[in-house]
Amino acid sequence: MRKRDRLKFNIKNDMKIINSKIKYKEKVVPELRKEFGYKNIFAVPKVKKVVVNVGIGRFDKEKERIREIVEAIKVITGQKPLMTRARKSISGFKVREGAEVGVKVTLRGNRMWDFIDKLNNVAFPRTRDFQGIKISAVSNEGDLNIGIKEQIVFPEISAEEVNNIFSLQINVVSTAKNKEEGEKLFRLLGFPLESKK
């Protein structure tokens, strides 16, 4: 057996990554029902949507940079981003009402689950000095808010072709009623939350 074939064989057998959607149905739902005593399966917390956000207000005069950010978000999420506009003028930040201040993508359904898989299995392991997600990232409403410092942690982005590094805000919105439910849901889904001290 050639070395390359042996490597392929080992990867196939040793690195079985379970899809998050399947994991949720088969492992997460029964575990949450057992822990919190939900009688109705529809009461079990689930991930509703994932929102990916990038602020572009400071680049308002750099059209090329904005175009690069939009293209990168499109490639990372597989969906065309929406330009968000300022609702009101803020003189301190030199923001005018109606000015483009951000790029946003809302993922639902299979695209959402695929993005969660990519985040947990590829992006986080590729993040420099990654120590896990802080517990404080889970809000009191049971949502998870993550900041990614560099877009190059995503496999679709080639570091050699990148001209500008930018950061992203990722919000994983769940139907959890509180922080405890949300934290348990995200841990079971495989999000690398820090252990409680």
Short mmCIF file of C-alpha atoms in Angstrom, two decimals:
data_model
loop_
_atom_site.label_atom_id
_atom_site.label_comp_id
_atom_site.label_asym_id
_atom_site.label_seq_id
_atom_site.Cartn_x
_atom_site.Cartn_y
_atom_site.Cartn_z
CA MET A 1 0.00 0.00 0.00
CA ARG A 2 1.42 3.38 -1.00
CA LYS A 3 1.92 6.02 1.69
CA ARG A 4 -0.71 8.33 0.13
CA ASP A 5 -3.33 5.53 0.05
CA ARG A 6 -2.48 4.57 3.62
CA LEU A 7 -2.98 8.18 4.70
CA LYS A 8 -6.40 8.30 2.99
CA PHE A 9 -7.35 5.00 4.65
CA ASN A 10 -6.37 6.29 8.12
CA ILE A 11 -8.25 9.54 7.68
CA LYS A 12 -11.42 7.73 6.61
CA ASN A 13 -11.30 5.31 9.54
CA ASP A 14 -9.96 7.48 12.37
CA MET A 15 -11.65 10.80 11.75
CA LYS A 16 -15.35 10.08 11.71
CA ILE A 17 -17.00 13.46 12.14
CA ILE A 18 -20.69 13.27 12.96
CA ASN A 19 -22.87 15.87 11.30
CA SER A 20 -24.23 18.36 13.87
CA LYS A 21 -27.80 17.94 12.62
CA ILE A 22 -27.66 14.15 13.15
CA LYS A 23 -25.87 14.63 16.50
CA TYR A 24 -28.64 17.01 17.63
CA LYS A 25 -31.41 14.50 16.84
CA GLU A 26 -29.67 11.37 18.12
CA LYS A 27 -27.62 12.61 21.10
CA VAL A 28 -28.51 16.17 22.13
CA VAL A 29 -32.33 15.89 22.27
CA PRO A 30 -32.39 12.75 24.51
CA GLU A 31 -29.69 14.22 26.77
CA LEU A 32 -31.51 17.55 27.20
CA ARG A 33 -34.85 15.79 27.83
CA LYS A 34 -33.21 13.66 30.51
CA GLU A 35 -31.47 16.60 32.22
CA PHE A 36 -34.26 19.20 32.12
CA GLY A 37 -37.26 16.82 32.12
CA TYR A 38 -39.01 18.08 28.98
CA LYS A 39 -42.15 16.03 28.36
CA ASN A 40 -42.79 17.47 24.90
CA ILE A 41 -40.05 17.04 22.28
CA PHE A 42 -40.88 20.49 20.86
CA ALA A 43 -39.92 22.11 24.17
CA VAL A 44 -36.30 20.96 23.78
CA PRO A 45 -33.99 23.91 22.95
CA LYS A 46 -32.68 23.98 19.38
CA VAL A 47 -30.53 26.20 17.19
CA LYS A 48 -32.81 28.59 15.31
CA LYS A 49 -30.31 30.47 13.13
CA VAL A 50 -26.70 31.61 12.79
CA VAL A 51 -25.99 35.27 12.02
CA VAL A 52 -22.56 36.24 10.63
CA ASN A 53 -21.74 39.92 10.90
CA VAL A 54 -18.88 42.22 9.83
CA GLY A 55 -18.74 45.95 10.58
CA ILE A 56 -17.56 48.05 7.63
CA GLY A 57 -18.30 51.57 8.91
CA ARG A 58 -14.60 52.46 9.23
CA PHE A 59 -13.96 51.46 5.60
CA ASP A 60 -16.69 53.65 4.09
CA LYS A 61 -14.24 55.31 1.65
CA GLU A 62 -12.40 52.08 0.74
CA LYS A 63 -14.70 50.47 -1.84
CA GLU A 64 -12.16 47.78 -2.78
CA ARG A 65 -11.83 46.64 0.84
CA ILE A 66 -15.62 46.48 1.27
CA ARG A 67 -15.88 44.42 -1.93
CA GLU A 68 -13.25 42.00 -0.58
CA ILE A 69 -15.15 41.61 2.72
CA VAL A 70 -18.46 40.97 0.91
CA GLU A 71 -16.81 38.38 -1.36
CA ALA A 72 -15.11 36.62 1.59
CA ILE A 73 -18.37 36.39 3.58
CA LYS A 74 -20.14 35.05 0.49
CA VAL A 75 -17.48 32.33 0.10
CA ILE A 76 -17.39 31.44 3.82
CA THR A 77 -21.17 31.16 4.27
CA GLY A 78 -22.25 30.10 0.77
CA GLN A 79 -24.86 32.86 0.75
CA LYS A 80 -24.99 36.41 -0.60
CA PRO A 81 -24.62 38.90 2.27
CA LEU A 82 -26.98 41.75 3.03
CA MET A 83 -25.65 45.29 3.49
CA THR A 84 -26.90 46.76 6.77
CA ARG A 85 -27.53 50.50 7.04
CA ALA A 86 -27.35 52.94 9.95
CA ARG A 87 -30.78 53.67 11.43
CA LYS A 88 -29.73 57.07 12.72
CA SER A 89 -26.85 59.55 12.49
CA ILE A 90 -24.15 59.48 15.20
CA SER A 91 -21.76 62.41 14.89
CA GLY A 92 -19.20 60.93 17.33
CA PHE A 93 -18.66 57.96 14.99
CA LYS A 94 -19.11 60.05 11.80
CA VAL A 95 -22.06 57.86 10.82
CA ARG A 96 -24.89 59.25 8.71
CA GLU A 97 -28.39 57.80 8.64
CA GLY A 98 -28.74 55.32 5.77
CA ALA A 99 -24.97 54.80 5.38
CA GLU A 100 -23.75 51.21 4.89
CA VAL A 101 -22.22 50.11 8.20
CA GLY A 102 -22.13 46.32 8.01
CA VAL A 103 -22.38 43.06 6.10
CA LYS A 104 -24.73 40.39 7.45
CA VAL A 105 -25.70 36.83 6.55
CA THR A 106 -28.46 34.84 8.29
CA LEU A 107 -28.13 31.06 7.93
CA ARG A 108 -30.97 28.62 8.55
CA GLY A 109 -31.65 24.95 7.78
CA ASN A 110 -28.90 22.80 6.24
CA ARG A 111 -26.58 25.75 5.56
CA MET A 112 -26.73 26.63 9.24
CA TRP A 113 -25.82 23.06 10.31
CA ASP A 114 -22.99 22.91 7.73
CA PHE A 115 -21.61 26.20 9.04
CA ILE A 116 -21.73 24.93 12.65
CA ASP A 117 -19.81 21.79 11.54
CA LYS A 118 -17.19 23.93 9.80
CA LEU A 119 -16.87 26.22 12.82
CA ASN A 120 -16.32 23.40 15.33
CA ASN A 121 -14.25 21.01 13.20
CA VAL A 122 -12.13 23.40 11.12
CA ALA A 123 -12.24 27.09 12.13
CA PHE A 124 -11.69 26.75 15.90
CA PRO A 125 -8.79 24.23 15.58
CA ARG A 126 -7.11 26.59 13.06
CA THR A 127 -7.42 29.64 15.34
CA ARG A 128 -4.12 30.82 16.79
CA ASP A 129 -3.75 30.39 20.60
CA PHE A 130 -7.32 29.15 20.89
CA GLN A 131 -8.17 28.37 24.53
CA GLY A 132 -11.87 27.64 24.11
CA ILE A 133 -14.97 29.85 24.12
CA LYS A 134 -15.56 31.79 27.35
CA ILE A 135 -18.71 30.91 29.31
CA SER A 136 -19.63 34.61 29.21
CA ALA A 137 -20.15 34.20 25.43
CA VAL A 138 -23.46 32.48 26.25
CA SER A 139 -26.04 35.21 26.94
CA ASN A 140 -28.76 35.08 29.60
CA GLU A 141 -31.26 34.39 26.78
CA GLY A 142 -29.33 31.22 25.83
CA ASP A 143 -27.64 32.52 22.64
CA LEU A 144 -23.94 32.16 21.81
CA ASN A 145 -21.91 35.21 20.67
CA ILE A 146 -18.47 34.51 19.22
CA GLY A 147 -15.84 36.86 17.83
CA ILE A 148 -13.43 35.53 15.18
CA LYS A 149 -10.32 37.73 14.84
CA GLU A 150 -9.20 36.60 11.38
CA GLN A 151 -11.23 35.35 8.42
CA ILE A 152 -8.31 33.14 7.32
CA VAL A 153 -9.28 30.45 9.88
CA PHE A 154 -11.97 29.35 7.41
CA PRO A 155 -10.74 26.78 4.85
CA GLU A 156 -12.27 28.60 1.86
CA ILE A 157 -10.00 31.62 2.41
CA SER A 158 -6.44 31.31 1.12
CA ALA A 159 -4.03 33.32 3.31
CA GLU A 160 -1.78 34.03 0.29
CA GLU A 161 -4.58 35.74 -1.63
CA VAL A 162 -5.84 37.90 1.26
CA ASN A 163 -4.99 41.61 1.16
CA ASN A 164 -6.81 42.65 4.33
CA ILE A 165 -7.50 40.78 7.55
CA PHE A 166 -10.87 41.45 9.17
CA SER A 167 -12.81 40.08 12.14
CA LEU A 168 -16.30 38.56 12.23
CA GLN A 169 -19.06 38.39 14.80
CA ILE A 170 -21.01 35.11 14.87
CA ASN A 171 -24.30 34.84 16.78
CA VAL A 172 -25.77 31.38 17.26
CA VAL A 173 -29.42 31.98 18.17
CA SER A 174 -31.22 29.22 20.07
CA THR A 175 -34.70 28.67 21.53
CA ALA A 176 -33.19 28.08 25.00
CA LYS A 177 -34.98 30.00 27.77
CA ASN A 178 -31.90 30.75 29.88
CA LYS A 179 -28.10 30.59 30.08
CA GLU A 180 -28.01 27.11 31.65
CA GLU A 181 -30.09 25.52 28.86
CA GLY A 182 -28.12 27.35 26.17
CA GLU A 183 -24.77 26.34 27.64
CA LYS A 184 -25.76 22.66 27.83
CA LEU A 185 -27.11 22.73 24.24
CA PHE A 186 -23.88 24.24 22.84
CA ARG A 187 -21.65 21.87 24.82
CA LEU A 188 -23.54 18.82 23.56
CA LEU A 189 -23.34 20.13 19.98
CA GLY A 190 -19.55 20.21 20.28
CA PHE A 191 -18.83 23.93 20.79
CA PRO A 192 -15.53 24.12 22.74
CA LEU A 193 -16.79 26.07 25.75
CA GLU A 194 -14.37 26.52 28.64
CA SER A 195 -14.94 24.21 31.57
CA LYS A 196 -16.44 25.73 34.72
CA LYS A 197 -13.91 26.56 37.43
#
